[in-house]
Amino acid sequence: MESYKSEFIEFMVESNVLKFGEFTLKSGRKSPFFMNAGAYVTGSQLQRLGEYYAKAIHAQYGDDFDVLFGPAYKGIPISVVTAIAYSNLYGREVRYCSDRKEEKDHGADKGSFLGSKLRDGDRVVMIEDVTTSGKSMEETVPKVRGAADVEIVGLMVSLNRMEVGKGGEKCALDEIKDLYGFETSAIVSMDEVVEHLYNRECQGKVVIDDTLKAAIDAYYEQYGVK
């Protein structure tokens, strides 16, 4: 596993973003883990988050893109900090763009978007926190493609939960790839999280012990991608 991946896994735990226990998801599923990117709240956390996204995007998609698009709301700060990190790490200036939930009808920046305008010929990397069902892409992809003649290079999320999406057979990231025709990727997968944290100390305690590992295995037996 690449070093930035193992560092990112521990960073999620240290930041209280990735939690383990029992959680009821929006889908109604009872999950032994939960990820909340809204828990990144400090300057240093956001700086590091942008760096991990930039490293993953660079590894997966290279430098041949122009815009980072982060869907409202959580995608907005992620796209901003990743654009900053990309400039610092790779000396590459990429623009950020996000959509508004409600169109602004006044001022110099009126319209449906924040940040850079999308232009014909732009190559766009979509950026999100986590995708469980792919619902946000249903709203966002038509907006992006309708704004200009752009090419969506791919989608990058923090964590691939590796559970079946709405179709009941493939994970949400694979469903998005099939539906919209662009690549999808994650900084880490849940398999990698378990591999790295199982019976390993993080912040002075074992995060995934045998009991929690059994609960995660049972969850994936029911909801995991076969």
C-alpha positions as a Python dict, from the first residue, in 0.01 Angstrom:
ca = {
    (1, 'M'): (0, 0, 0),
    (2, 'E'): (134, 345, -91),
    (3, 'S'): (250, 547, 210),
    (4, 'Y'): (-1, 828, 148),
    (5, 'K'): (-285, 574, 173),
    (6, 'S'): (-180, 437, 511),
    (7, 'E'): (-119, 791, 636),
    (8, 'F'): (-464, 895, 515),
    (9, 'I'): (-633, 605, 695),
    (10, 'E'): (-473, 705, 1025),
    (11, 'F'): (-550, 1071, 952),
    (12, 'M'): (-923, 989, 914),
    (13, 'V'): (-924, 810, 1250),
    (14, 'E'): (-721, 1082, 1427),
    (15, 'S'): (-954, 1352, 1289),
    (16, 'N'): (-1263, 1162, 1414),
    (17, 'V'): (-1385, 1146, 1055),
    (18, 'L'): (-1387, 766, 1032),
    (19, 'K'): (-1570, 615, 1329),
    (20, 'F'): (-1645, 259, 1429),
    (21, 'G'): (-1944, 136, 1630),
    (22, 'E'): (-2305, 108, 1518),
    (23, 'F'): (-2456, 369, 1288),
    (24, 'T'): (-2780, 394, 1094),
    (25, 'L'): (-2713, 523, 744),
    (26, 'K'): (-2946, 733, 531),
    (27, 'S'): (-3025, 412, 342),
    (28, 'G'): (-3149, 253, 665),
    (29, 'R'): (-2859, 8, 679),
    (30, 'K'): (-2695, -55, 1018),
    (31, 'S'): (-2326, -3, 958),
    (32, 'P'): (-2029, -77, 1189),
    (33, 'F'): (-1844, 224, 1047),
    (34, 'F'): (-1928, 578, 943),
    (35, 'M'): (-1737, 850, 764),
    (36, 'N'): (-1815, 1221, 809),
    (37, 'A'): (-1591, 1457, 612),
    (38, 'G'): (-1761, 1748, 789),
    (39, 'A'): (-1539, 1671, 1089),
    (40, 'Y'): (-1236, 1822, 913),
    (41, 'V'): (-1258, 2166, 1070),
    (42, 'T'): (-909, 2303, 1141),
    (43, 'G'): (-663, 2467, 907),
    (44, 'S'): (-404, 2190, 943),
    (45, 'Q'): (-665, 1918, 887),
    (46, 'L'): (-791, 2087, 570),
    (47, 'Q'): (-436, 2140, 445),
    (48, 'R'): (-356, 1771, 488),
    (49, 'L'): (-688, 1666, 335),
    (50, 'G'): (-612, 1866, 21),
    (51, 'E'): (-267, 1707, -2),
    (52, 'Y'): (-406, 1352, 18),
    (53, 'Y'): (-665, 1427, -250),
    (54, 'A'): (-398, 1588, -470),
    (55, 'K'): (-167, 1287, -433),
    (56, 'A'): (-446, 1042, -515),
    (57, 'I'): (-564, 1244, -817),
    (58, 'H'): (-207, 1279, -943),
    (59, 'A'): (-153, 903, -907),
    (60, 'Q'): (-483, 809, -1072),
    (61, 'Y'): (-543, 1078, -1335),
    (62, 'G'): (-208, 1254, -1383),
    (63, 'D'): (-189, 1625, -1463),
    (64, 'D'): (-395, 1646, -1781),
    (65, 'F'): (-700, 1827, -1643),
    (66, 'D'): (-806, 2187, -1592),
    (67, 'V'): (-1079, 2201, -1327),
    (68, 'L'): (-1158, 2038, -993),
    (69, 'F'): (-1535, 2031, -950),
    (70, 'G'): (-1673, 1986, -597),
    (71, 'P'): (-2051, 1947, -564),
    (72, 'A'): (-2221, 2155, -293),
    (73, 'Y'): (-2187, 2147, -5),
    (74, 'K'): (-1904, 1928, 122),
    (75, 'G'): (-1734, 1921, -216),
    (76, 'I'): (-1679, 2299, -209),
    (77, 'P'): (-1404, 2316, 57),
    (78, 'I'): (-1253, 1989, -65),
    (79, 'S'): (-1213, 2123, -419),
    (80, 'V'): (-1062, 2449, -288),
    (81, 'V'): (-801, 2286, -60),
    (82, 'T'): (-713, 2031, -328),
    (83, 'A'): (-653, 2304, -586),
    (84, 'I'): (-418, 2476, -338),
    (85, 'A'): (-239, 2150, -264),
    (86, 'Y'): (-202, 2068, -633),
    (87, 'S'): (-30, 2401, -690),
    (88, 'N'): (202, 2350, -391),
    (89, 'L'): (288, 1985, -458),
    (90, 'Y'): (308, 1976, -836),
    (91, 'G'): (341, 2338, -949),
    (92, 'R'): (26, 2294, -1156),
    (93, 'E'): (-244, 2559, -1152),
    (94, 'V'): (-589, 2404, -1174),
    (95, 'R'): (-915, 2593, -1126),
    (96, 'Y'): (-1189, 2504, -883),
    (97, 'C'): (-1561, 2512, -955),
    (98, 'S'): (-1868, 2420, -750),
    (99, 'D'): (-2240, 2435, -805),
    (100, 'R'): (-2490, 2634, -603),
    (101, 'K'): (-2794, 2468, -453),
    (102, 'E'): (-2992, 2778, -550),
    (103, 'E'): (-2905, 2993, -851),
    (104, 'K'): (-2784, 3344, -772),
    (105, 'D'): (-2971, 3601, -983),
    (106, 'H'): (-2775, 3918, -902),
    (107, 'G'): (-2420, 4053, -888),
    (108, 'A'): (-2118, 3994, -1107),
    (109, 'D'): (-2103, 3623, -1010),
    (110, 'K'): (-2469, 3541, -1068),
    (111, 'G'): (-2552, 3196, -1199),
    (112, 'S'): (-2542, 2833, -1091),
    (113, 'F'): (-2172, 2803, -1010),
    (114, 'L'): (-1902, 2923, -769),
    (115, 'G'): (-1538, 2972, -860),
    (116, 'S'): (-1421, 2935, -1217),
    (117, 'K'): (-1661, 2923, -1508),
    (118, 'L'): (-1656, 2601, -1708),
    (119, 'R'): (-1528, 2648, -2062),
    (120, 'D'): (-1553, 2446, -2381),
    (121, 'G'): (-1268, 2197, -2392),
    (122, 'D'): (-1212, 2186, -2015),
    (123, 'R'): (-1110, 1852, -1868),
    (124, 'V'): (-1278, 1813, -1530),
    (125, 'V'): (-1206, 1594, -1228),
    (126, 'M'): (-1508, 1557, -999),
    (127, 'I'): (-1427, 1548, -628),
    (128, 'E'): (-1647, 1433, -338),
    (129, 'D'): (-1620, 1307, 18),
    (130, 'V'): (-1785, 966, -13),
    (131, 'T'): (-2036, 811, -251),
    (132, 'T'): (-2279, 555, -111),
    (133, 'S'): (-2563, 563, -364),
    (134, 'G'): (-2436, 797, -637),
    (135, 'K'): (-2737, 1025, -595),
    (136, 'S'): (-2532, 1345, -592),
    (137, 'M'): (-2391, 1258, -935),
    (138, 'E'): (-2745, 1240, -1074),
    (139, 'E'): (-2781, 1610, -1000),
    (140, 'T'): (-2424, 1723, -1068),
    (141, 'V'): (-2314, 1553, -1389),
    (142, 'P'): (-2594, 1703, -1604),
    (143, 'K'): (-2514, 2049, -1459),
    (144, 'V'): (-2146, 2019, -1546),
    (145, 'R'): (-2203, 1878, -1893),
    (146, 'G'): (-2476, 2132, -1960),
    (147, 'A'): (-2259, 2432, -1867),
    (148, 'A'): (-2001, 2385, -2146),
    (149, 'D'): (-1857, 2126, -2382),
    (150, 'V'): (-1636, 1964, -2117),
    (151, 'E'): (-1487, 1622, -2068),
    (152, 'I'): (-1520, 1464, -1723),
    (153, 'V'): (-1194, 1279, -1667),
    (154, 'G'): (-1301, 1102, -1351),
    (155, 'L'): (-1431, 1115, -995),
    (156, 'M'): (-1221, 1099, -678),
    (157, 'V'): (-1372, 1031, -335),
    (158, 'S'): (-1214, 977, 7),
    (159, 'L'): (-1341, 629, 77),
    (160, 'N'): (-1484, 351, -136),
    (161, 'R'): (-1731, 187, 101),
    (162, 'M'): (-1738, -116, -132),
    (163, 'E'): (-2104, -192, -77),
    (164, 'V'): (-2376, -241, -333),
    (165, 'G'): (-2534, 74, -471),
    (166, 'K'): (-2889, 134, -585),
    (167, 'G'): (-2876, -144, -845),
    (168, 'G'): (-2800, -404, -580),
    (169, 'E'): (-2507, -566, -764),
    (170, 'K'): (-2218, -323, -810),
    (171, 'C'): (-2068, -65, -576),
    (172, 'A'): (-2179, 294, -624),
    (173, 'L'): (-1849, 395, -787),
    (174, 'D'): (-1881, 121, -1050),
    (175, 'E'): (-2246, 215, -1110),
    (176, 'I'): (-2140, 577, -1172),
    (177, 'K'): (-1867, 463, -1413),
    (178, 'D'): (-2114, 251, -1610),
    (179, 'L'): (-2384, 517, -1612),
    (180, 'Y'): (-2179, 825, -1703),
    (181, 'G'): (-1877, 680, -1881),
    (182, 'F'): (-1593, 827, -1676),
    (183, 'E'): (-1344, 668, -1439),
    (184, 'T'): (-1407, 655, -1064),
    (185, 'S'): (-1156, 614, -783),
    (186, 'A'): (-1103, 662, -409),
    (187, 'I'): (-805, 762, -198),
    (188, 'V'): (-858, 435, -7),
    (189, 'S'): (-1104, 147, -8),
    (190, 'M'): (-1263, -8, 299),
    (191, 'D'): (-1057, -321, 229),
    (192, 'E'): (-742, -112, 265),
    (193, 'V'): (-874, 47, 586),
    (194, 'V'): (-936, -294, 743),
    (195, 'E'): (-603, -430, 619),
    (196, 'H'): (-414, -139, 774),
    (197, 'L'): (-603, -103, 1103),
    (198, 'Y'): (-681, -464, 1196),
    (199, 'N'): (-504, -546, 1524),
    (200, 'R'): (-285, -238, 1480),
    (201, 'E'): (-258, 45, 1731),
    (202, 'C'): (-359, 394, 1623),
    (203, 'Q'): (-341, 671, 1881),
    (204, 'G'): (-247, 418, 2147),
    (205, 'K'): (-531, 171, 2094),
    (206, 'V'): (-632, -103, 1855),
    (207, 'V'): (-903, 44, 1632),
    (208, 'I'): (-1026, -275, 1463),
    (209, 'D'): (-1008, -573, 1698),
    (210, 'D'): (-1145, -922, 1636),
    (211, 'T'): (-1497, -826, 1747),
    (212, 'L'): (-1518, -524, 1518),
    (213, 'K'): (-1356, -718, 1232),
    (214, 'A'): (-1630, -980, 1266),
    (215, 'A'): (-1900, -708, 1255),
    (216, 'I'): (-1744, -555, 942),
    (217, 'D'): (-1723, -898, 778),
    (218, 'A'): (-2089, -964, 862),
    (219, 'Y'): (-2189, -627, 717),
    (220, 'Y'): (-2011, -700, 391),
    (221, 'E'): (-2159, -1048, 378),
    (222, 'Q'): (-2498, -874, 359),
    (223, 'Y'): (-2422, -554, 169),
    (224, 'G'): (-2080, -598, 14),
    (225, 'V'): (-2006, -629, -355),
    (226, 'K'): (-1986, -997, -442),
}
